[in-house]
Coordinates of C-alpha atoms in Angstrom, one line a residue:
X1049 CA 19.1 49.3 83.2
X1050 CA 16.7 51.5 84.6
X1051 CA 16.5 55.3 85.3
X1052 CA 16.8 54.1 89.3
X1053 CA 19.4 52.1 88.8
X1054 CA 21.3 54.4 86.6
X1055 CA 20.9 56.8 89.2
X1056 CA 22.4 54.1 91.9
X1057 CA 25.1 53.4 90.1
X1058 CA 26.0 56.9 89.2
X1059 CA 25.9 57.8 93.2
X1060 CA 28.2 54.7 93.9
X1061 CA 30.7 55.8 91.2
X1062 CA 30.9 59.6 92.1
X1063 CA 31.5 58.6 96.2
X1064 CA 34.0 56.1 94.8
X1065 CA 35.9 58.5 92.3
X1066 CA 35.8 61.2 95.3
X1067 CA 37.0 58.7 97.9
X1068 CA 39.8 57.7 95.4
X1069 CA 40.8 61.2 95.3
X1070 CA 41.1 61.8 98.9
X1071 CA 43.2 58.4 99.2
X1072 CA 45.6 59.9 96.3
X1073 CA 46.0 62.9 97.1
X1074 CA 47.0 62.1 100.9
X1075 CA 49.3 59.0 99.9
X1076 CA 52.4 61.0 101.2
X1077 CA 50.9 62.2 104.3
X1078 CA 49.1 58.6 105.3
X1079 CA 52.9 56.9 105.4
X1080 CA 54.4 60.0 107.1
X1081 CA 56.1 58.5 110.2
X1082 CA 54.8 61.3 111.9
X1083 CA 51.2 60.6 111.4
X1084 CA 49.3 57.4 112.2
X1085 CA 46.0 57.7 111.1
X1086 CA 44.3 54.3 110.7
X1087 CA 40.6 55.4 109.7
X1088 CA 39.7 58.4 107.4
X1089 CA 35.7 59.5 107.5
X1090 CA 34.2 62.3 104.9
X1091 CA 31.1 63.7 104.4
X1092 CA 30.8 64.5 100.6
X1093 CA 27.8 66.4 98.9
X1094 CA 27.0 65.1 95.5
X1095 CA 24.4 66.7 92.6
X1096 CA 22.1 63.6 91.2
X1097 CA 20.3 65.2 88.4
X1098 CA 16.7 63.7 88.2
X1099 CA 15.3 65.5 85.3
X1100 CA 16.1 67.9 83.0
X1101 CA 15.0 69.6 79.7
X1102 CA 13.0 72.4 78.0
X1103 CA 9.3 72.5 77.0
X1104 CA 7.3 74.5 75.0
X1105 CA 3.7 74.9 74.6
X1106 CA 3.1 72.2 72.2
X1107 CA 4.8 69.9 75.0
X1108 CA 2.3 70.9 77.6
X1109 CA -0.6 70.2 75.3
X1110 CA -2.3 66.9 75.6
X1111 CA -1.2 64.4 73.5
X1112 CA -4.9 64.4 72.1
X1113 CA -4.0 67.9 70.8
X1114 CA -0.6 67.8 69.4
X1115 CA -2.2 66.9 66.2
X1116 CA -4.0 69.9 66.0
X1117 CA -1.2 72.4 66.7
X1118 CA -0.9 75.1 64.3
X1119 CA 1.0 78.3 64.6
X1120 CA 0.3 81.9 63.1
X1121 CA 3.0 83.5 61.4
X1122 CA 3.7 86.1 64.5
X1123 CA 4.3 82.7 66.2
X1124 CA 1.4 82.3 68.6
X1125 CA 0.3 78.7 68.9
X1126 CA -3.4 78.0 68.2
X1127 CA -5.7 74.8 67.9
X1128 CA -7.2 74.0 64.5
X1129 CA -9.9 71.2 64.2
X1130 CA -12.3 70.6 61.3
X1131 CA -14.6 67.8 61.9
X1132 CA -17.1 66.8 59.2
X1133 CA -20.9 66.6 61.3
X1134 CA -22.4 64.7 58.4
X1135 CA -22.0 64.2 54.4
X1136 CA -25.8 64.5 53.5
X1137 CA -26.9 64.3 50.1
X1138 CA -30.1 65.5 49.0
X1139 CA -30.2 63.4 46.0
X1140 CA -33.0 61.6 46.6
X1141 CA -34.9 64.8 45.7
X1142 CA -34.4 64.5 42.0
X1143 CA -35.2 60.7 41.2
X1144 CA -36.4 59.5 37.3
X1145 CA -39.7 57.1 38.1
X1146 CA -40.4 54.0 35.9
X1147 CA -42.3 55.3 32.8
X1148 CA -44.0 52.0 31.4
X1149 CA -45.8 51.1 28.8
X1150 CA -45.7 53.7 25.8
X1151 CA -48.0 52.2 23.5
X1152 CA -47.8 52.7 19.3
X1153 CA -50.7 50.9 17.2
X1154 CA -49.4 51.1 13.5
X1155 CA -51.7 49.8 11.0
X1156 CA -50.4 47.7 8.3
X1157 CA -51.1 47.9 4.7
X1158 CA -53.6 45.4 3.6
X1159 CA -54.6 43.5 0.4
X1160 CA -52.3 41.6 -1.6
X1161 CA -48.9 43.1 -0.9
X1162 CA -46.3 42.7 -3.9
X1163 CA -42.9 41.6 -3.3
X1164 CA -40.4 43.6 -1.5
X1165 CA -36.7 44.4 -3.3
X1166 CA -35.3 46.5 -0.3
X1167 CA -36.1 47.1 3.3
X1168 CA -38.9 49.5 2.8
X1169 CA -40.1 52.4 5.5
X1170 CA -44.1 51.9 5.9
X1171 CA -46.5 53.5 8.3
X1172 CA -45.3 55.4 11.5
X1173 CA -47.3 56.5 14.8
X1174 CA -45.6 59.1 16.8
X1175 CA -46.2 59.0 21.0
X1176 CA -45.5 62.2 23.0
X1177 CA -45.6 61.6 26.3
X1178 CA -44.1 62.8 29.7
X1179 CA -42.0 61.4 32.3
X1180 CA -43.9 61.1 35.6
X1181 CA -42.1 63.8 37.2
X1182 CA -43.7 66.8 39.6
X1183 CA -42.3 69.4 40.7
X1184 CA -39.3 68.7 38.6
X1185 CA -38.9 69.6 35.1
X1186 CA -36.3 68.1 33.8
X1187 CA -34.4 69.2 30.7
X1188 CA -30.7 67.0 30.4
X1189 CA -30.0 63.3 32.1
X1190 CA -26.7 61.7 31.8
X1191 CA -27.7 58.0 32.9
X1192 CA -25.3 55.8 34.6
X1193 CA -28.3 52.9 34.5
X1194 CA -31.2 51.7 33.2
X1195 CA -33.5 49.7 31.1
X1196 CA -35.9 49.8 27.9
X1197 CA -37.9 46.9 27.6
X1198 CA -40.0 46.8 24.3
X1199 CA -42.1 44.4 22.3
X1200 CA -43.6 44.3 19.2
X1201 CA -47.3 41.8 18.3
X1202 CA -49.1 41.6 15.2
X1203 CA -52.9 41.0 14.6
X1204 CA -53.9 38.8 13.3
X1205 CA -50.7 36.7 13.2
X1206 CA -49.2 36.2 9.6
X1207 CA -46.4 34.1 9.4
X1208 CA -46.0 35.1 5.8
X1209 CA -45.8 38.9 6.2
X1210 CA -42.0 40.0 6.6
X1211 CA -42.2 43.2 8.7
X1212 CA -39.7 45.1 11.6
X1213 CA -40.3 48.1 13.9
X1214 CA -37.6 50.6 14.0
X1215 CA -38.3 52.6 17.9
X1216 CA -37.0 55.7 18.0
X1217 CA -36.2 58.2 21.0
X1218 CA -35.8 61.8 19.6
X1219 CA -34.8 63.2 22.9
X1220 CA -32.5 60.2 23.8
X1221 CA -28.7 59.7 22.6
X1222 CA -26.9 56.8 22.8
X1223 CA -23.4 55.6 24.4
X1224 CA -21.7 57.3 21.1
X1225 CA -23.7 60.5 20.6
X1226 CA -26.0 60.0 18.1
X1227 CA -29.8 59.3 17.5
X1228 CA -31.2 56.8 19.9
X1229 CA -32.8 54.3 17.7
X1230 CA -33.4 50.3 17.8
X1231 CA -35.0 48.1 15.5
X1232 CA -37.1 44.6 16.5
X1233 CA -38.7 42.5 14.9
X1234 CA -40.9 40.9 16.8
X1235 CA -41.5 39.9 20.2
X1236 CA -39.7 40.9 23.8
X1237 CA -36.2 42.3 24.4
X1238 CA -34.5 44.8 26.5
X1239 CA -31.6 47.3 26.0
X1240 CA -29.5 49.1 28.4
X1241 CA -29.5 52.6 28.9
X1242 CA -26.3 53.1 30.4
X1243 CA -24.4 56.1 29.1
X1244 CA -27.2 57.7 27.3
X1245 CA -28.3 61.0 27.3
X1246 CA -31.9 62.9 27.2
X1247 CA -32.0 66.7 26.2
X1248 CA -35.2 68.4 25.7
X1249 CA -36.2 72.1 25.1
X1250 CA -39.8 71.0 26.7
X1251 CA -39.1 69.8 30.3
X1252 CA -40.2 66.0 30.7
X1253 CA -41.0 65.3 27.3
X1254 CA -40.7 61.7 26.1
X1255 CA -41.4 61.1 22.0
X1256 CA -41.9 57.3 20.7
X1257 CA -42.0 57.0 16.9
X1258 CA -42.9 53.6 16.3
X1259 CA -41.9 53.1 12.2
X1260 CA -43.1 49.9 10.2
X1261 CA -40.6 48.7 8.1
X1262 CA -41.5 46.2 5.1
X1263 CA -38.6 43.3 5.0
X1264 CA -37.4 42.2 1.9
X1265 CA -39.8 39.8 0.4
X1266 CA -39.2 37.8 -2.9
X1267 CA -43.0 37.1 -2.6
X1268 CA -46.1 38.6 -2.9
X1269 CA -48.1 38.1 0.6
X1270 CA -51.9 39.3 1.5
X1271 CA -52.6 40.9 4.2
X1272 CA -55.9 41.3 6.2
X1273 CA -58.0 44.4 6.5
X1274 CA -57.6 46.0 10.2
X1275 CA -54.4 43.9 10.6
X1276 CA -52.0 45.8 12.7
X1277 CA -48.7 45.9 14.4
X1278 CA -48.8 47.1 18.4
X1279 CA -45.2 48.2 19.7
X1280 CA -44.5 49.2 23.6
X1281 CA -41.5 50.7 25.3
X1282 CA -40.8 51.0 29.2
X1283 CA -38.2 53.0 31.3
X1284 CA -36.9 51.1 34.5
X1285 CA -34.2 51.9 36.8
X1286 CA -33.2 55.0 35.5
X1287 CA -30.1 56.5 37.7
X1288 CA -28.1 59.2 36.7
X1289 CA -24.0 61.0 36.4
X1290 CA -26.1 64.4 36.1
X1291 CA -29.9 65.9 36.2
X1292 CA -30.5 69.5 34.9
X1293 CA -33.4 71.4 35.1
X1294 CA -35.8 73.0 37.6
X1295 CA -36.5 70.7 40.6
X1296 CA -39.0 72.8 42.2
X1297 CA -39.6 73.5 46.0
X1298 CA -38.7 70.6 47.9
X1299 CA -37.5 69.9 51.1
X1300 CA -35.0 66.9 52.5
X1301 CA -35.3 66.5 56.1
X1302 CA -31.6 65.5 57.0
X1303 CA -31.0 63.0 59.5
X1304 CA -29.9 64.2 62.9
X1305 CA -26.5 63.3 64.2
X1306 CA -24.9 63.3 67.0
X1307 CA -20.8 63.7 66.8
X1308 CA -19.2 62.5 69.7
X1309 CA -16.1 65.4 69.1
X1310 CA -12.3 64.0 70.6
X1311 CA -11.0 67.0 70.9
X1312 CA -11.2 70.8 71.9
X1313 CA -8.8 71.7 74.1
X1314 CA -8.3 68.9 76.0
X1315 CA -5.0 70.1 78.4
X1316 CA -6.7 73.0 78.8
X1317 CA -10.7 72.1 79.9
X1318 CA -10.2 69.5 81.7
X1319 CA -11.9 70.8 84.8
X1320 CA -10.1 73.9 84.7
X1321 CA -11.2 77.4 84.4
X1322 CA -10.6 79.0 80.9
X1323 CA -11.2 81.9 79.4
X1324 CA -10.1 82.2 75.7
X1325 CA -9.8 85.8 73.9
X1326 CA -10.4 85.1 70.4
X1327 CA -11.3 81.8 70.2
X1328 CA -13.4 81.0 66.4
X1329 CA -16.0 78.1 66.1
X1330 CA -18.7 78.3 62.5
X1331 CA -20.4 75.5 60.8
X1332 CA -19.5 75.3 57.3
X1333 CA -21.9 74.0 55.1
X1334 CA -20.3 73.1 51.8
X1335 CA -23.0 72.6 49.0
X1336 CA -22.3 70.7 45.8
X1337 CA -26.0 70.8 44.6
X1338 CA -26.6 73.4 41.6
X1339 CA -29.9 74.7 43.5
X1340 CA -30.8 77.7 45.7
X1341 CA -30.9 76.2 49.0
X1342 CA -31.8 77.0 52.9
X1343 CA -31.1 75.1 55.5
X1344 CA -33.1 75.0 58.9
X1345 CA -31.6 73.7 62.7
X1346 CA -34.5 72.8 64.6
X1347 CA -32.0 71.2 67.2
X1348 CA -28.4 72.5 67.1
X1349 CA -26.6 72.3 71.0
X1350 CA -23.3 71.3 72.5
X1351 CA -24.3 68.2 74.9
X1352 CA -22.1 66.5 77.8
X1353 CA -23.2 64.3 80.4
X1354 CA -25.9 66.0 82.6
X1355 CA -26.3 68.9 80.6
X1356 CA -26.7 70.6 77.3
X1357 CA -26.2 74.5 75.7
X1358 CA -27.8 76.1 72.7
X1359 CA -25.8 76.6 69.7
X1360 CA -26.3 80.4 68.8
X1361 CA -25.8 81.3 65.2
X1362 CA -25.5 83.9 62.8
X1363 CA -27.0 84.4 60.3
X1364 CA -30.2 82.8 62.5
X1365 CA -31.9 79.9 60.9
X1366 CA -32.9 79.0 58.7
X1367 CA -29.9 79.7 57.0
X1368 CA -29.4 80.6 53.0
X1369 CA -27.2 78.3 51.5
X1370 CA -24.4 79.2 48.5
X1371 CA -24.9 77.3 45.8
X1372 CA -22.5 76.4 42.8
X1373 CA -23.0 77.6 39.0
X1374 CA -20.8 74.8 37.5
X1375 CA -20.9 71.3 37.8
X1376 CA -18.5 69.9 40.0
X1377 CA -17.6 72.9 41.8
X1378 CA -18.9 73.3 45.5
X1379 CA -20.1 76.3 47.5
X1380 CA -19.6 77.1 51.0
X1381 CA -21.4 79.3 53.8
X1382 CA -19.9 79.8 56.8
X1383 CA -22.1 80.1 59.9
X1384 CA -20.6 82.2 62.8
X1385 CA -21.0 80.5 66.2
X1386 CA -21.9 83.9 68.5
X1387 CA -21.4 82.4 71.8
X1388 CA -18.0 80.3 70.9
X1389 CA -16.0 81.1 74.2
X1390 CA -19.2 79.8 76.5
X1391 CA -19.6 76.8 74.0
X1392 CA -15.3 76.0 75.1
X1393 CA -15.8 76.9 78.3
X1394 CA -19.0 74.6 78.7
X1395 CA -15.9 71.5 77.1
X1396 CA -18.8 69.8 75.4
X1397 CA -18.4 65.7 75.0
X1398 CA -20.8 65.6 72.0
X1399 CA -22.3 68.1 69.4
X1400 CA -26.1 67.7 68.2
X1401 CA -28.5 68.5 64.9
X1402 CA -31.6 67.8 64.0
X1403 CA -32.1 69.7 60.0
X1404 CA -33.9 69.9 57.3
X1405 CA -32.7 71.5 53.7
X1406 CA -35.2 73.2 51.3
X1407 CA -34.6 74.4 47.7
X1408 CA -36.0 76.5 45.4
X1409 CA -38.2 78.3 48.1
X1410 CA -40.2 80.9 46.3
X1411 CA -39.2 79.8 43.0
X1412 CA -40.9 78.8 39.7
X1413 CA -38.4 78.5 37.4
X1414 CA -34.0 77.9 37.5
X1415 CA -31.5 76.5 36.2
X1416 CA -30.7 73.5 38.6
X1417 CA -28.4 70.7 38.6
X1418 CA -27.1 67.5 40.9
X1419 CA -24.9 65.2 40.7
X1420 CA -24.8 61.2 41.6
X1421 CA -22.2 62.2 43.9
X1422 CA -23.5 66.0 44.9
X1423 CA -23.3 66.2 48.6
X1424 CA -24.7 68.7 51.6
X1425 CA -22.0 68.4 53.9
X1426 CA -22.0 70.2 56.9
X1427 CA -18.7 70.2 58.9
X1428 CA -17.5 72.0 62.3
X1429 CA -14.3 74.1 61.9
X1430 CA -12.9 75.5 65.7
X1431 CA -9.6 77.9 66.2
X1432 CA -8.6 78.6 69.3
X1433 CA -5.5 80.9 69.4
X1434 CA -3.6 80.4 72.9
X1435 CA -4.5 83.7 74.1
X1436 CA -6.0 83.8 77.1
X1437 CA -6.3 83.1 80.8
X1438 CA -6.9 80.4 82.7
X1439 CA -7.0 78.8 86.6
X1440 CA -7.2 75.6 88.7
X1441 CA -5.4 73.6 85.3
X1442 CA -4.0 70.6 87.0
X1443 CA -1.8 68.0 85.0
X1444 CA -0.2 64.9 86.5
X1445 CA 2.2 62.0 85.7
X1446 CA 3.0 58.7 87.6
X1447 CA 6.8 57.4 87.5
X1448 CA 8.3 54.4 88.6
X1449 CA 11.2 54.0 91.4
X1450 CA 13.1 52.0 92.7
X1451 CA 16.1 52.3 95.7
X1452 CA 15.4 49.4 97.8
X1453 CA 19.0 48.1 97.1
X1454 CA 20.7 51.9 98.2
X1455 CA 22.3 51.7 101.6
X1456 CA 20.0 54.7 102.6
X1457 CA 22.7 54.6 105.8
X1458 CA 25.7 56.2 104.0
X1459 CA 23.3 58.8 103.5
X1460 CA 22.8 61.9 106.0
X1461 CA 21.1 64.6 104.2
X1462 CA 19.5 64.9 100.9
X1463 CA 17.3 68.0 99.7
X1464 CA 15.4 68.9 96.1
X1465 CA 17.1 71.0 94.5
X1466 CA 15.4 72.9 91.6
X1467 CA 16.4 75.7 88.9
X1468 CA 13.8 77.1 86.2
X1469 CA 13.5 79.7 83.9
X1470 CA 10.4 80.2 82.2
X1471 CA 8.9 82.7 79.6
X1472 CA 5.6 80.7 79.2
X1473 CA 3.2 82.9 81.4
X1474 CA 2.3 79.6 83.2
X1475 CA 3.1 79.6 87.2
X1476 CA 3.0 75.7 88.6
X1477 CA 2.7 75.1 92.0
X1478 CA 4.6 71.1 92.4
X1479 CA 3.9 68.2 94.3
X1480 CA 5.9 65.3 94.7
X1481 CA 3.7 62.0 96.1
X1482 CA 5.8 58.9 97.2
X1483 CA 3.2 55.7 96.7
X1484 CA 3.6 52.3 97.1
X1485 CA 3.0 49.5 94.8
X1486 CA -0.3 49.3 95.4
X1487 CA -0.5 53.9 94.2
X1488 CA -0.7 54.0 98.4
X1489 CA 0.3 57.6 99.1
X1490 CA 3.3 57.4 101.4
X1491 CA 4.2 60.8 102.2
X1492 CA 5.3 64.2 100.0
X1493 CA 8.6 65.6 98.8
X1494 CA 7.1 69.2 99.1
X1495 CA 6.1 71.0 102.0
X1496 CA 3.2 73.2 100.9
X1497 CA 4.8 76.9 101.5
X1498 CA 7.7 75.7 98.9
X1499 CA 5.6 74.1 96.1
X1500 CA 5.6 77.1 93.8
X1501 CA 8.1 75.7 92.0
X1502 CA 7.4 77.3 88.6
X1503 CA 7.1 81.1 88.4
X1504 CA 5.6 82.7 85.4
X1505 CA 6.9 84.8 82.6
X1506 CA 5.7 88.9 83.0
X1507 CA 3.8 90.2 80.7
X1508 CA 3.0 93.3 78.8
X1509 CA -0.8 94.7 78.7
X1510 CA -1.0 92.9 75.4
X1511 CA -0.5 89.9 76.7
X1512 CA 3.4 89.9 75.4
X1513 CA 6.1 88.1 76.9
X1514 CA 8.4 90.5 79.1
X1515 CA 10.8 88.9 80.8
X1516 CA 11.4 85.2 82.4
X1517 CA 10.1 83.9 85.4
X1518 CA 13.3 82.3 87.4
X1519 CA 13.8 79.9 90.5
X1520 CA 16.8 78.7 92.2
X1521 CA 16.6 77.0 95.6
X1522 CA 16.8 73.8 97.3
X1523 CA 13.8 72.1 99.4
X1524 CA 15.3 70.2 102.8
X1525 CA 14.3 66.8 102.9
X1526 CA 14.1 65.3 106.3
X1527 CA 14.8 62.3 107.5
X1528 CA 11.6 60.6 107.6
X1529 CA 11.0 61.4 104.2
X1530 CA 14.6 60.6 102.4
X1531 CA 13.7 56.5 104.4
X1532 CA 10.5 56.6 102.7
X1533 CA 11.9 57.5 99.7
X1534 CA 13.9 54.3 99.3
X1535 CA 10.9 52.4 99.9
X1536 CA 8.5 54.2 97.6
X1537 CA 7.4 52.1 94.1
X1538 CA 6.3 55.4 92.5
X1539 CA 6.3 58.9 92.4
X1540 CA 3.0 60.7 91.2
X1541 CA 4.1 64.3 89.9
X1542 CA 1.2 66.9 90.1
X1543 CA 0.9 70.1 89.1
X1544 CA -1.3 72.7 89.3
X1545 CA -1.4 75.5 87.0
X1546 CA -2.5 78.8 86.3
X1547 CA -1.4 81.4 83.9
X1548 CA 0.1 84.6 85.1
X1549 CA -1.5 86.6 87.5
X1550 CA -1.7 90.4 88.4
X1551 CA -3.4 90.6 92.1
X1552 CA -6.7 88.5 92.0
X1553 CA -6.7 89.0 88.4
X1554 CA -5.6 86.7 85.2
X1555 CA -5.3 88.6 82.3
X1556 CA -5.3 87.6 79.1
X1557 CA -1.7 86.0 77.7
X1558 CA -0.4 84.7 74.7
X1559 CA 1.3 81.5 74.0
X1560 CA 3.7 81.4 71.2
X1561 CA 6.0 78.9 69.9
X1562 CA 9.1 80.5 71.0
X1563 CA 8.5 80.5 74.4
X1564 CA 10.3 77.8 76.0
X1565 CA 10.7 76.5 79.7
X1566 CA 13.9 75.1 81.0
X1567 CA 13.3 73.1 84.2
X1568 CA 16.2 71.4 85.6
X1569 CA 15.7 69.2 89.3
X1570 CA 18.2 67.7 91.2
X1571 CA 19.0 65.9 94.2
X1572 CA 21.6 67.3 96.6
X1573 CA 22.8 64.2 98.3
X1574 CA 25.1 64.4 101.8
X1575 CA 26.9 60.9 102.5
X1576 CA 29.1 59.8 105.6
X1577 CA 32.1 57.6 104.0
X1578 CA 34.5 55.4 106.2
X1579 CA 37.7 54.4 105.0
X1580 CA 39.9 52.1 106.4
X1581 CA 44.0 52.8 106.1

């Protein structure tokens, strides 16, 4: 059953309950012999309640805001959104190039070569060479990936002579921690890297020591003068868990964004006029990256359809950056927005930067580090305390009806009867529209000059609630009205609101949790009744 046809049924059983209590009561004087009264008719009043209830602040908030509804601990309501603008890493700053081809020519001992009881250390070339890395100097790598590829060729070929290479990395550890060391003998072959680490007091440095090692040989074998052995190593695909060192000054030029933002007030900007007393918006920028930083907006603006406002900041840009001193730990700057109450007034559908993030400006030397999963993030954060004032705030609602199967013709009068008390400093002027089902409107319930249905709470100067704002009275409907009533499909309910008022002035009120509104409306239905005795 239906909110109408509750409310049908419940007028049908109060006129019957009252007309059985008329009958009743009058039983003895119906059958007196002294009166003959063959028809009784009555003109009952009844009180249909059509809605009832209490809201608060957070009720009257869009639904698009409840989620954002905080309160302060002296109880006024505020809005709290933090929206991430981007998650921009600057990672790509620091990257380990291929090094190929680190080349070790070890002569071999010549002659005739006696046999070989043990696995014998011979000749050894040592390579120093450098990563191809500029500006950075780097000093420590975790690698999460990677390859060495090596190879090992003699000259002439001697099938007979029983030799290895043993490549070693002096700066390199492997998966376990200890010496980084392989040993091959003999053409092409790769190992991973993953999970090693290079540490270096001189910053790049890469050492090959390329060491001939006789095999165990039960025979004597000759070798030619001039032969010798050439070995090779080449870094690929190097990624890393960590960098350290100094990275020099580079810049990233971050990609701009546009962030289309869902929420900001929405009850309260949506063509209205608002004015908000204390109302915060910053940028955050939280920095993960072990390196002095400064970021520069060379776009930053608050965009909606046909329009666009600067973003004013302070500090200006470009902007210094915090930067962490341990890895894992993050460091965040927060960027004052100066004109905040323009930027909510202005509602914005869409927030816009174009930046670019420089380290190590001025610099020579540091001690930076990054991360595979170090991050510039900058994100929005906006509080908006509900203190404030605002005008021409109108909210509206659309209900469904239905008395088409009333006898409208027992009824005679009918008016809206409506009781509030209120200590939200909100006033509301109501209006009632009767549509069709086509949302035709039909006529109003409310006659301008009584539409100011809700009355405000007073106020202190602070903005404190004094005392309630409180209606009682009933709205005559006429006739014409009540018959299109129980034709109507819908009624659209409109209100529009402003907070309270002093004169021609709004000044600034606050909202708090506490403050509740209790709005009670009501039919008053009169009805002619016939009864047969």
């Amino acid at each position: 059953m239906n909110e109408s046809e509750r409310r049908k049924k419940w007028l049908i059983i109060s006129l019957s309950v009252l007309c059985a209590t008329l009958v009743f009561s009058c039983h003895d004087l119906f059958n007196s012999d002294d009166y003959k009264i063959k028809k009784l008719e009555v003109s009952p009043t009844e009180a249909l309640p059509l809605a009832y209830g209490d809201l608060s602040i957070q009720d009257i908030l869009s639904s698009q805001d409840s989620q954002y509804v905080k309160v302060y601990p002296d109880g006024l309501v505020y809005l709290d959104y933090d929206q991430t603008l981007r998650s921009q890493s600057i990672r790509d700053l620091v990257t380990i190039k291929d090094k190929t081809n680190i080349v070790g020519v070890i002569p071999a001992p010549s002659g005739t070569l006696p046999a070989v009881i043990n696995d014998t250390p011979s000749n050894q070339v040592t390579i120093v060479d450098s990563f191809n890395l500029d500006p950075e100097k780097i000093t420590e790598i975790l690698l999460k990936g990677g390859q060495l590829a090596y190879s090992v060729a003699l000259a002439p070929a001697n099938p007979n002579f029983k030799f290895a290479v043993r490549i070693t990395l002096p700066e390199f550890k492997d998966a376990s921690g200890g010496q980084f060391s392989i040993e091959t003998t003999g053409n092409s072959n790769t190992v991973q890297l993953d999970n090693c680490k290079y540490i270096s007091a001189t910053a790049n440095k890469v050492t090959v020591i390329y060491t001939l090692i006789l095999k165990k040989n039960p025979n004597t074998v000759f070798v030619a003068p001039g032969t010798t052995i050439t070995a090779s190593v080449s870094f690929s695909g190097m990624d890393y868990k960590y960098v350290k060192g100094f990275f020099g000054n580079q810049t990233a030029n971050l990609n701009s964004e546009t962030i289309n933002i869902k929420a900001f007030g929405n009850s309260l900007l949506d063509g209205a006029d608002v004015s908000f007393a204390q109302p915060k918006v910053e940028l955050q920028v939280i920095n993960q990256v072990g390196v002095p930083t400064r970021v520069t907006f060379s776009t930053l603006e608050a965009r909606k359809p046909g329009g666009s406002l600067p973003v004013n900041i302070s500090p200006a840009s470009p902007v210094s950056i915090l930067f962490p001193t341990v890895m894992g730990d993050s460091a965040l700057t927060a960027i004052s927005v100066t004109n905040a109450n323009a930027l909510l007034k202005f509602a914005p559908t869409q927030f816009f930067y174009k930046a670019s993030a420089e380290i190590n400006k001025g610099l020579s030397s540091g001690n930076n580090f990054i991360t595979d999963t170090s991050e510039l993030k900058i994100r929005m954060h906006v509080e908006v305390p509900m203190y404030g004032h605002a005008s021409h705030i109108t909210l509206a609602d659309t209900v469904e009806i239905d008395l088409s199967d009333a006898d409208r013709s027992e009824i005679t009068e009918a008016s809206l009867r409506v009781k509030t008390s209120n200590q939200i400093p909100l006033s509301a002027n109501l209006q009632l529209y009767l549509t069709d089902g086509a949302y035709k409107i039909l006529d109003s319930l409310i006659v301008p000059a009584q539409s100011n249905i809700i009355k405000s709470s007073a106020v202190d100067a602070a903005g404190e609630f004094v005392s309630a704002g409180v209606v009682d009275e009933s709205i005559p409907l006429s006739s014409d009205v009540l018959k299109k009533l129980f034709t109507a499909k819908n009624i659209i309910i409109k209100a529009h609101v402003n907070t309270t008022q002093n004169g021609n002035t709004y000044p600034d009120v606050k909202f708090k949790s506490s403050y509740k509104m209790d709005v009670k409306l009501g039919l008053n239905v009169k009805a002619k009744i016939k009864v047969d005795l």
